XYZ file of C-alpha atoms in Angstrom:
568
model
C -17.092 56.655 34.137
C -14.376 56.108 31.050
C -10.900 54.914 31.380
C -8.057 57.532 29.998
C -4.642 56.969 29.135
C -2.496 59.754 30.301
C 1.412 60.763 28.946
C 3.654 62.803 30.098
C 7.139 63.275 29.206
C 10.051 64.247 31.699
C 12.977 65.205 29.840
C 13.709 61.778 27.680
C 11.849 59.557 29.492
C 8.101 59.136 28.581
C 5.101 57.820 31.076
C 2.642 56.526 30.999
C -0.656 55.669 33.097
C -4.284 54.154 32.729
C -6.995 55.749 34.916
C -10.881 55.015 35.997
C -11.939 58.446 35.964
C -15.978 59.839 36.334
C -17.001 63.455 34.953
C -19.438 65.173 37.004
C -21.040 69.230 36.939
C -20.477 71.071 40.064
C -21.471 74.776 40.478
C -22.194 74.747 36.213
C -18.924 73.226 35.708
C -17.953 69.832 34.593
C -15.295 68.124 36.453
C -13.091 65.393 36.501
C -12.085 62.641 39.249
C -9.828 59.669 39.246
C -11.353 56.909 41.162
C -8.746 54.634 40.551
C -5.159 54.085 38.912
C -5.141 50.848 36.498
C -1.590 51.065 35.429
C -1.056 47.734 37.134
C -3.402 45.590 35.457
C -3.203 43.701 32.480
C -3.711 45.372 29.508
C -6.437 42.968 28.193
C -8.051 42.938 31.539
C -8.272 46.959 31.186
C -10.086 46.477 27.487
C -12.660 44.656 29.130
C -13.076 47.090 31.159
C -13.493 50.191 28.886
C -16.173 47.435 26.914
C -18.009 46.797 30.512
C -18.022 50.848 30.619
C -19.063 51.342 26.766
C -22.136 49.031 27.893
C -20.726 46.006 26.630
C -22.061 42.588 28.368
C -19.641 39.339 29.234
C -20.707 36.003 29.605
C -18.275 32.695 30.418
C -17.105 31.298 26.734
C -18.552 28.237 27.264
C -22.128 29.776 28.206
C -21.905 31.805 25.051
C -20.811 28.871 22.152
C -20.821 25.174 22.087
C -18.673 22.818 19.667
C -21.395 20.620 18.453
C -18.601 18.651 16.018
C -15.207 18.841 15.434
C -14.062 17.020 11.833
C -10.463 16.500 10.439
C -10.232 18.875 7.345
C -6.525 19.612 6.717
C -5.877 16.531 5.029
C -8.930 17.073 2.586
C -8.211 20.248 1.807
C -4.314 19.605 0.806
C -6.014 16.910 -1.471
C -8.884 18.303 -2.833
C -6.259 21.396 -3.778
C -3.895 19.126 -5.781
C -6.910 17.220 -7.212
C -7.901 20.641 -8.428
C -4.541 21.483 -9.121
C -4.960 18.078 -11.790
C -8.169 19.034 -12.893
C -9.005 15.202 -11.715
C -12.552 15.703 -11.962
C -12.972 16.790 -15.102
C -10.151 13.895 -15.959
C -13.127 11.526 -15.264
C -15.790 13.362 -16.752
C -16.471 17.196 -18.669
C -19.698 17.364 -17.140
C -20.106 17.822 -13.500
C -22.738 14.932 -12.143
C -23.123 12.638 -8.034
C -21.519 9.926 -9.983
C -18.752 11.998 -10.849
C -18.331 13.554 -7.193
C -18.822 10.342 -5.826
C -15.821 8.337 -7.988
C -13.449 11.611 -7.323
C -14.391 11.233 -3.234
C -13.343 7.338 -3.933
C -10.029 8.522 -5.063
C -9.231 10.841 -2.666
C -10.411 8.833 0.074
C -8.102 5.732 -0.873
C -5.126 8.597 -0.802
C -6.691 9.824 2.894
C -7.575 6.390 4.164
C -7.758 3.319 2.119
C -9.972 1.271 3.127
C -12.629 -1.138 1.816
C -15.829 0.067 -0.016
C -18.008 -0.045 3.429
C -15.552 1.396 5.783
C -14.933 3.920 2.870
C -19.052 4.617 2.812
C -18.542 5.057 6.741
C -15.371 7.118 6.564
C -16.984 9.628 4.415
C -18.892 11.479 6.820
C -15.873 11.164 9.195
C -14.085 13.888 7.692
C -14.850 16.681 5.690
C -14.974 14.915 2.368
C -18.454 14.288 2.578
C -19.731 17.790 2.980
C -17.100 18.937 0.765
C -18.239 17.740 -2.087
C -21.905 17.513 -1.147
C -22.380 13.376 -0.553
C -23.534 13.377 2.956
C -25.260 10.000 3.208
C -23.387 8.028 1.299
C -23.973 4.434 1.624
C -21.931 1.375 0.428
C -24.411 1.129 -2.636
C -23.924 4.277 -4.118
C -20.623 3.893 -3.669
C -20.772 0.733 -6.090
C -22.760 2.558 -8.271
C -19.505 4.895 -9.040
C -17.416 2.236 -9.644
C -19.602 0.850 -12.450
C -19.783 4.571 -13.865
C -16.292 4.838 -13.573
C -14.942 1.330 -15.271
C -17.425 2.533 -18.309
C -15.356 5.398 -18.663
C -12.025 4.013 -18.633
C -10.740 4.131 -22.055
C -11.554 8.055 -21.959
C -9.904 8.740 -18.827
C -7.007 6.847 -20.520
C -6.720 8.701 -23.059
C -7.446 12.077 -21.656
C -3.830 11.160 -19.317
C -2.135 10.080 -22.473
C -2.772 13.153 -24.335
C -1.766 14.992 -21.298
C 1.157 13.296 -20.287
C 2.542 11.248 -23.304
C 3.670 13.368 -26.577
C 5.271 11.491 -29.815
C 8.931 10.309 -29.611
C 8.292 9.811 -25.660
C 9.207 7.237 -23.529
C 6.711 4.781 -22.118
C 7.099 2.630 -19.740
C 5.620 -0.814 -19.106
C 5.738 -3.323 -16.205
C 3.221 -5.708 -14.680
C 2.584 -6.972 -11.224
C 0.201 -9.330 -9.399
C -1.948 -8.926 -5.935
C -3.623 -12.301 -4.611
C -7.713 -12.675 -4.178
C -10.293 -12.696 -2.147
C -12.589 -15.322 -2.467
C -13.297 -17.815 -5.539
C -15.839 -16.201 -7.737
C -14.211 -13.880 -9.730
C -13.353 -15.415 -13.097
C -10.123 -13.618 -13.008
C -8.846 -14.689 -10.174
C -6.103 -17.724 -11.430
C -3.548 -19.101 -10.145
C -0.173 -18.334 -11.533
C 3.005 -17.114 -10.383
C 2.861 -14.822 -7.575
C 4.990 -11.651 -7.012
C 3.633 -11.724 -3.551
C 4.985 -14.805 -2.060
C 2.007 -16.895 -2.159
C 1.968 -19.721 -3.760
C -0.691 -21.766 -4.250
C -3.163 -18.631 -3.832
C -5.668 -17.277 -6.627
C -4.427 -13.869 -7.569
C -4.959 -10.988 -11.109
C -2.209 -9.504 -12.981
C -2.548 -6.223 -13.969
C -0.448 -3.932 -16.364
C 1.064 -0.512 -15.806
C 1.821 2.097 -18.495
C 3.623 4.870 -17.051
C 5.533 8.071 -19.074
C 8.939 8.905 -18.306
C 8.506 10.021 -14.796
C 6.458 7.316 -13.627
C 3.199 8.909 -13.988
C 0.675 6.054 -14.423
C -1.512 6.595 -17.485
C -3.107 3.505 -17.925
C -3.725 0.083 -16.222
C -5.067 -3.022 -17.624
C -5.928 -6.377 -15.230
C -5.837 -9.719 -16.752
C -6.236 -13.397 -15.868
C -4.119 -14.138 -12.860
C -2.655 -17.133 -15.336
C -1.259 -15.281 -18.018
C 1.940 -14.855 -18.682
C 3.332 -11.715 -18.441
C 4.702 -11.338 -22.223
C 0.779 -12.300 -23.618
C 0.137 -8.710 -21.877
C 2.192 -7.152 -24.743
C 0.527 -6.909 -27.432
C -2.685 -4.884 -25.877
C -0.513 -2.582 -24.774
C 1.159 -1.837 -28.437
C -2.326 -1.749 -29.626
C -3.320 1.041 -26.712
C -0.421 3.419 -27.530
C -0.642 3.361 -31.588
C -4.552 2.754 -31.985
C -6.287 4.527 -28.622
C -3.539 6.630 -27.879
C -2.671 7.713 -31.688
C 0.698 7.784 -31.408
C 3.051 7.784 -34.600
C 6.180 7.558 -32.198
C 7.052 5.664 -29.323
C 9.507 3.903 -27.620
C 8.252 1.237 -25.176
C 10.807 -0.166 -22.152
C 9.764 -3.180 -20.489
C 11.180 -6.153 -18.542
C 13.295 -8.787 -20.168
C 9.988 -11.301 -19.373
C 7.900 -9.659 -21.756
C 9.324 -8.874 -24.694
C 9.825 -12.435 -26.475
C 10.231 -13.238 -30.207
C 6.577 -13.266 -30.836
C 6.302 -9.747 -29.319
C 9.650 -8.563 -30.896
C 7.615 -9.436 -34.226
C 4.517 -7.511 -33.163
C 6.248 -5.004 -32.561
C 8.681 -4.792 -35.822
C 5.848 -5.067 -37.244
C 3.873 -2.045 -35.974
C 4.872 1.569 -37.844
C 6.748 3.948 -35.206
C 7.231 1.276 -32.201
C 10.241 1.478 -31.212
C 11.425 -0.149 -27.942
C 14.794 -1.086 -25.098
C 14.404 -3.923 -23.422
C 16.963 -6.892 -21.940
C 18.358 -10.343 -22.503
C 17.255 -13.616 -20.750
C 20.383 -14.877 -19.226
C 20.593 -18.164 -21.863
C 20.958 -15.110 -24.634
C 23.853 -13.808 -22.638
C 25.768 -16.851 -22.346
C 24.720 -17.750 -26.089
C 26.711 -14.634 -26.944
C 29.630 -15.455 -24.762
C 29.779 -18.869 -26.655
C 29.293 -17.453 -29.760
C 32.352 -15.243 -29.865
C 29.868 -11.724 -30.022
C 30.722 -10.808 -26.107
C 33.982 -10.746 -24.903
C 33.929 -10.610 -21.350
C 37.816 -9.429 -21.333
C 36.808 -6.538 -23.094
C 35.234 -5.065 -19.600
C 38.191 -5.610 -17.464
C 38.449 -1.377 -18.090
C 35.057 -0.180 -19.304
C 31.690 -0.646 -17.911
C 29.592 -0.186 -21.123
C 30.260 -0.661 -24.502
C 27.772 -2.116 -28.114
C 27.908 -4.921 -29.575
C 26.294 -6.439 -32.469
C 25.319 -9.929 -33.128
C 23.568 -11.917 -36.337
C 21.276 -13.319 -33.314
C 19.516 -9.521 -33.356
C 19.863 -7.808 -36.921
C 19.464 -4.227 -37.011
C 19.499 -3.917 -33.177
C 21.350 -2.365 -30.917
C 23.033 -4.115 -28.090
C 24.207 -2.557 -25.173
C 26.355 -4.746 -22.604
C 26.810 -3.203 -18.755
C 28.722 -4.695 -16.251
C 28.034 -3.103 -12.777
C 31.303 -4.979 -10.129
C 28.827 -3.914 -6.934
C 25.723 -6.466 -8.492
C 28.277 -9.088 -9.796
C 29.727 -9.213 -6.123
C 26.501 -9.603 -4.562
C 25.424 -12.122 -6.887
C 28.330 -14.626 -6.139
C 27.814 -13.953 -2.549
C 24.212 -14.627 -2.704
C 25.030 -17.835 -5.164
C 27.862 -19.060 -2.415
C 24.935 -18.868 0.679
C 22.611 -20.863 -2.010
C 25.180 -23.126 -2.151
C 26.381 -23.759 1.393
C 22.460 -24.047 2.766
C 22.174 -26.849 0.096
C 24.565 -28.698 1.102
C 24.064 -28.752 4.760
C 20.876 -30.017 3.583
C 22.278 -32.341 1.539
C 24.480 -33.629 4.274
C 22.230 -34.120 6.885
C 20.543 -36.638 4.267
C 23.921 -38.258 3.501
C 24.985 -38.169 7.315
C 21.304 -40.405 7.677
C 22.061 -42.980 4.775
C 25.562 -43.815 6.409
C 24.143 -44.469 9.673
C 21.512 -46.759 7.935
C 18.559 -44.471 8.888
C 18.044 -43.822 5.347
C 18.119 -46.643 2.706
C 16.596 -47.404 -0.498
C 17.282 -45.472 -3.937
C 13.545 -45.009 -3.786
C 13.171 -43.031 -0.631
C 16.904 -41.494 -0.257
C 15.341 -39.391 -3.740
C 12.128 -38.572 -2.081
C 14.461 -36.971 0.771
C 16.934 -34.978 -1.431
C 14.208 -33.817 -3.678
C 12.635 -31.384 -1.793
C 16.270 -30.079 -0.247
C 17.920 -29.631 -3.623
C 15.004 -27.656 -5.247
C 14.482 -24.867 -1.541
C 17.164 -22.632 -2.730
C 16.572 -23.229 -6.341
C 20.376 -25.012 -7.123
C 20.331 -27.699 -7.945
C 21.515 -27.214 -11.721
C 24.787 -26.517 -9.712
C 24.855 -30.410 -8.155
C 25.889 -33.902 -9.217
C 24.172 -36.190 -7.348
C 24.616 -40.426 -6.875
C 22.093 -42.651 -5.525
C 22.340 -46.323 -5.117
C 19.934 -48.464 -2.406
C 22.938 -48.076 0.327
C 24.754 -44.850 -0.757
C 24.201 -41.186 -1.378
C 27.127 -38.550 -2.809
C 26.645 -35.391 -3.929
C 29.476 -32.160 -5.153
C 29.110 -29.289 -7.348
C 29.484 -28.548 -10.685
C 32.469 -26.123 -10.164
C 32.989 -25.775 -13.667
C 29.061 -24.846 -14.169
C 29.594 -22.754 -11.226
C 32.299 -20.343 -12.424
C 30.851 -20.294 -16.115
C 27.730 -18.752 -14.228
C 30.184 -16.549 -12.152
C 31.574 -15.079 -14.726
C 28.879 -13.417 -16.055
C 27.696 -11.835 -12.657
C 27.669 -8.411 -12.657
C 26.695 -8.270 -16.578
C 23.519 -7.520 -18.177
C 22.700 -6.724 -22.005
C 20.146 -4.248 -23.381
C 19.103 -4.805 -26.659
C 17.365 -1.343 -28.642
C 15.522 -0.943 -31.824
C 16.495 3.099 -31.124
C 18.767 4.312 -33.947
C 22.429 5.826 -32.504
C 21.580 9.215 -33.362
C 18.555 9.195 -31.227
C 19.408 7.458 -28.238
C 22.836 7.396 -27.138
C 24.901 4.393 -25.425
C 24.208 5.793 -22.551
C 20.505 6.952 -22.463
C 19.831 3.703 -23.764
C 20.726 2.529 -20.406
C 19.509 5.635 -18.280
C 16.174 4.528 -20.135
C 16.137 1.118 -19.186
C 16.694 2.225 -15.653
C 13.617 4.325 -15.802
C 11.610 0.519 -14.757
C 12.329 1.723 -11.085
C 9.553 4.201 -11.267
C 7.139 1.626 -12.489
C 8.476 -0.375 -9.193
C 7.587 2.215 -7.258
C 4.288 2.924 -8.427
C 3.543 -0.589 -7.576
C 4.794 0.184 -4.368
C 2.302 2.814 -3.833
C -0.762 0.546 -4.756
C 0.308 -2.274 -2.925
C 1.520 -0.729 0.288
C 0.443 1.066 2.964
C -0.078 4.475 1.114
C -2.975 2.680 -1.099
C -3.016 -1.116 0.128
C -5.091 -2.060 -3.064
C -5.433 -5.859 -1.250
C -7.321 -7.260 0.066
C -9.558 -7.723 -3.215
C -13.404 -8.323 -1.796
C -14.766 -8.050 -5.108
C -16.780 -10.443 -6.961
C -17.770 -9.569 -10.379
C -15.021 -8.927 -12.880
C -16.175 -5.174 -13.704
C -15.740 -4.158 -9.863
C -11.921 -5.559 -10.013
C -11.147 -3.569 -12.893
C -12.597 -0.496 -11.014
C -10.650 -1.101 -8.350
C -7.229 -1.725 -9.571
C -8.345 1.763 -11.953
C -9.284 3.622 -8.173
C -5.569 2.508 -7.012
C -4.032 3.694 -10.289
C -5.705 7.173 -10.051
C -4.868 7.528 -6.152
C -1.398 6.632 -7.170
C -1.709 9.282 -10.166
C -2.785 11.373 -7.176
C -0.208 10.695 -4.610
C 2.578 11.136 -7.326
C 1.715 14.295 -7.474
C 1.597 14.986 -3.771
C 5.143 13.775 -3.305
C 6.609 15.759 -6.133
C 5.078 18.850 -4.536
C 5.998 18.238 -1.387
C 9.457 16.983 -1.996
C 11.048 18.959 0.533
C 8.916 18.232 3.697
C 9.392 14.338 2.701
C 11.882 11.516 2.931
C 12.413 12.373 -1.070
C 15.503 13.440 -3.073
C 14.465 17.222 -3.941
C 17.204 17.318 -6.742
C 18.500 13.440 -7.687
C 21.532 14.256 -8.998
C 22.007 12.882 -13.110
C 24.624 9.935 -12.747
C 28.100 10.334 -15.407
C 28.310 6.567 -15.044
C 24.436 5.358 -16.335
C 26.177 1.848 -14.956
C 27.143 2.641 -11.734
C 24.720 2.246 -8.783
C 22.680 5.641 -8.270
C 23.352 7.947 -5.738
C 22.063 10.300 -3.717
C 22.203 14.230 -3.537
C 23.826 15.803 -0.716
C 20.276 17.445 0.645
C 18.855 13.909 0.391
C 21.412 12.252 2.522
C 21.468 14.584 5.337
C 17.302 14.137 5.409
C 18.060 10.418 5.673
C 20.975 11.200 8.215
C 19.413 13.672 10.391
C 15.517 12.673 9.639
C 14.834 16.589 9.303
C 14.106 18.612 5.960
C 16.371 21.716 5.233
C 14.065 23.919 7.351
C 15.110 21.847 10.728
C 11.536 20.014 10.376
C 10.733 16.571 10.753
C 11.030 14.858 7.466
C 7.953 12.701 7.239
C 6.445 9.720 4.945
C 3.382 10.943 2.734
C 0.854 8.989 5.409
C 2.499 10.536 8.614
C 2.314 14.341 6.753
C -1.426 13.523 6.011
C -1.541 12.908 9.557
C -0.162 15.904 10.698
C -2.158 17.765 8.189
C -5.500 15.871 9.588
C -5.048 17.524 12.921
C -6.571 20.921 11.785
C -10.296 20.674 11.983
C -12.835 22.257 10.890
C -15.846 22.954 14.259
C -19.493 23.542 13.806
C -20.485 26.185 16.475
C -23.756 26.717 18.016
C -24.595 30.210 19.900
C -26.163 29.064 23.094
C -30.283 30.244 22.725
C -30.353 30.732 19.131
C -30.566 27.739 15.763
C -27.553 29.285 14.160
C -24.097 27.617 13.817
C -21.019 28.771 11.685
C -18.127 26.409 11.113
C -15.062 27.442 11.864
C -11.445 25.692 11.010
C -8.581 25.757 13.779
C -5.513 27.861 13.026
C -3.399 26.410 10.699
C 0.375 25.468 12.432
C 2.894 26.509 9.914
C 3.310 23.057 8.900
C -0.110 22.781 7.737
C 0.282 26.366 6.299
C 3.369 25.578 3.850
C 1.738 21.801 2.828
C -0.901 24.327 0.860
C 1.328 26.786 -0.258
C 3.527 24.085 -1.923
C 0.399 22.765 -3.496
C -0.740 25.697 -4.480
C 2.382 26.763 -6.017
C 1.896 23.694 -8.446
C 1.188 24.260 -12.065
C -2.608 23.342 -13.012
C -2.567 21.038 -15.340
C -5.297 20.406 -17.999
């Protein structure tokens, strides 16, 4: 028996028909009959029929295979591609070696998954990291082992991103941040002043070099005491001596760059650097005839000079939208200070409250909550308590909101008026590398570690996720809640704004394809949904692996990746 398809045209309409037929030899001649007319089926139904015929044997799909395991891969594979794309591992080592496998699987599992060192040891084998790079087996020991391997190597790595990343004449910027601790063994875990909110709480401080863009290059940790302009000078000593460069112009905070490190760096060949005045400078040059606020009733940027800063450059901006929000966040100071203030007064008249003694130990603690109290006059007697402000110290302050002062070694001809302050601006992408480390994406707290070596490592792990997950974002700009194309601001003063393309993502919460814009966590998600199944054939050893069918999603996360320049 065989199955025919027969065709037959009728003027210009064509037919067509699908028949069981058998061939059989009657009187010396072969015949044909039709034994039945399968027109009606389905046309996959009549393929397994012409197999069945060809002596082809079916059995139920799930008699045939079995899924032993079923392991998110899509994730890994997007960020395995872009590590490749970096060249990460060789960033941490030329030589191909476990250690370096496993310190490159600690990276891209804090960009997967952070998590700490155990659950990380656990996670591992949870995924298709493990096998990927061929650690099956890991345990939370090994794991410890890379760290150590890894802090030995951090000057290289260091300097294997600088030369990469950082040329001569380039801009580099410089911020630091803190992250509270764990436990009370680490020697430097101090207390100082936290950036998180918690006072009172041991914490590190740790110091991020970044190039124009906000790549991170290098990270340093220090003493959770320190002040954040002693960080400084290590840092001018890591870009001219470990580094080599003969050019550079360093932008940090107004915190850090005091007098002593103004003279470090005056004194170091080819340092150059923008940076910003304290507030006390700004009002010294008000009083001192050098800034005259009139001057910006039409402009928002102008220089200035000043015998305070010889052969310096200072650039004053005023920007109306921060000096409005400043005397409106002053004013609410203000008001919840005094209610406080007069629910203490409101006590001493009604004789609730007495003694000079105890009225103070009352309006203490309420004048110093929203930080004020330079901005009140306070009497206290055994019987009485009055309080007003200092109006006159209040719109002296006030009329300097809004204003802020640059001050630039950078000569004119290199750095215009403007890029001086487009360059300042550039902090933000420091900011938001700190973001990264200390948020969700990389969540580098809570610190567990002990021994001062395994803190570095770990603050270095966050720093190279974050040197990974920059990357990421930039490739895939447009599937995420990112500007594709930020537009380049005429006013360097005014407040940025957004591109077109970027507000209607934020507006409609979809990219330009009619997709749904995500967060780099919620597109690893997505991504992590394609797995990757080990297969058994039912009665025999063998397996074969086989990943699900990528949606097109997945499909154009890799292509943008792969349409990345590999860098080396």
């Amino acid at each position: 028996m065989h199955v025919v398809t027969n065709t037959v045209r009728r003027g210009e309409r064509e037919y067509s028909s699908v028949l069981l037929r058998r061939s059989y030899r009657e009187d010396g001649k072969v015949k044909k009959q039709t034994l039945a007319n399968l027109s009606h089926l389905d046309a996959g139904l009549i393929e397994l029929i012409r197999g069945w015929l060809r002596g082809e044997r079916y059995v139920e799909l799930e008699a045939a295979f079995q899924t032993e395991r079923s392991l998110p891969a899509g994730h890994v594979n997007a960020v395995l591609a872009m590590a490749g794309k970096l060249d990460l591992a060789r960033l941490l080592e030329r030589s191909p070696s476990r250690q370096r496998d496993l310190a490159l699987a600690l990276i891209c599992q804090r960009v997967l998954c952070p998590e700490s060192k155990l659950a990380t040891a656990r996670a591992l084998g949870r995924s298709t990291l493990a096998s990927e790079l061929s650690l099956e087996g890991v345990d939370q020991d090994d794991l410890y082992a890379a760290m150590d391997w890894l802090v030995e190597r951090q000057e290289r790595i260091e300097g294997r991103l600088a030369r990469r990343h950082l040329q001569d004449g380039e801009l580099v910027l410089y911020d630091v941040s803190s992250s509270y601790f764990e436990g009370r063994t680490c020697t430097l875990a101090q207390l100082g002043y936290s950036r998180d909110g918690r006072r009172g709480t041991l914490q590190i401080i740790y110091g991020l070099l970044c190039d124009r863009r906000g790549r991170p290059v290098a990270v340093e940790v220090f003493e959770g005491s320190l002040h954040d302009d002693k960080t400084v000078p290590s840092q001018i000593e890591k870009l001219v001596h470990r580094f080599g460069l003969t050019e550079v112009v360093l932008v940090a905070d107004r915190g850090m760059v005091t007098k002593a490190n103004i003279e470090t760096l005056q004194a170091t060949h080819g340092v150059d650097w923008i940076t910003a005045l304290k507030a006390p400078q700004v009002k010294k040059l008000v009083s001192d005839g050098d800034l005259q606020l009139s001057l910006f009733d039409q402009t928002n940027l102008a220089e200035i000079s000043s015998d305070d800063y010889p052969g310096e450059r200072l650039v004053v901006c005023r920007n109306p939208l921060v000096g409005a929000e400043r005397t409106r966040k002053r004013e609410d100071l203000l008001q919840a200070t005094e209610q406080g203030l007069q629910a203490i007064a409101e006590r001493v008249q009604a004789g609730t409250l007495a003694g000079a003694t105890q009225i103070a130990l009352a309006v203490g603690p309420a004048l110093k909550r929203y930080r004020v109290k330079k901005h009140f006059e306070i009497e206290i007697t055994d019987q009485t308590f009055i309080f007003s402000r200092k109006h006159d110290q209040i719109s002296a302050e006030a009329s300097l909101d809004g204003f802020y002062v640059l001050r630039t070694s950078v000569p004119a001809q290199t750095l215009a008026t403007a890029d001086v302050v487009r360059s300042y601006k550039q902090l933000k992408e420091v900011e938001r590398d700190f973001k990264t480390i200390k948020g969700p994406e990389l969540e580098i707290r809570p610190i567990g570690h002990h021994l001062d070596d395994r803190v570095r490592a770990h603050v270095l792990l966050c720093t190279l996720a974050c040197y990974l997950s920059w990357h990421l974002k930039q490739a895939w700009a447009e599937l995420l809640f990112k500007d594709e194309q930020p537009p380049l601001q005429a006013d360097p003063v005014a407040k940025a704004s957004r591109s077109t393309g970027a507000e209607r993502k934020a507006r409609t919460r979809t990219t330009s394809r009619g997709e749904p814009a995500h967060s780099l966590r919620s597109l690893l998600d997505e991504l992590k949904t394609q797995t990757r199944n080990t297969i058994r054939i039912n009665g025999s050893p063998a397996t074969f692996q086989q990943l699900t069918t990528p949606t097109e999603l997945q499909t154009r996360a890799l292509q943008l990746i792969a349409d990345q320049p590999t860098l080396t």
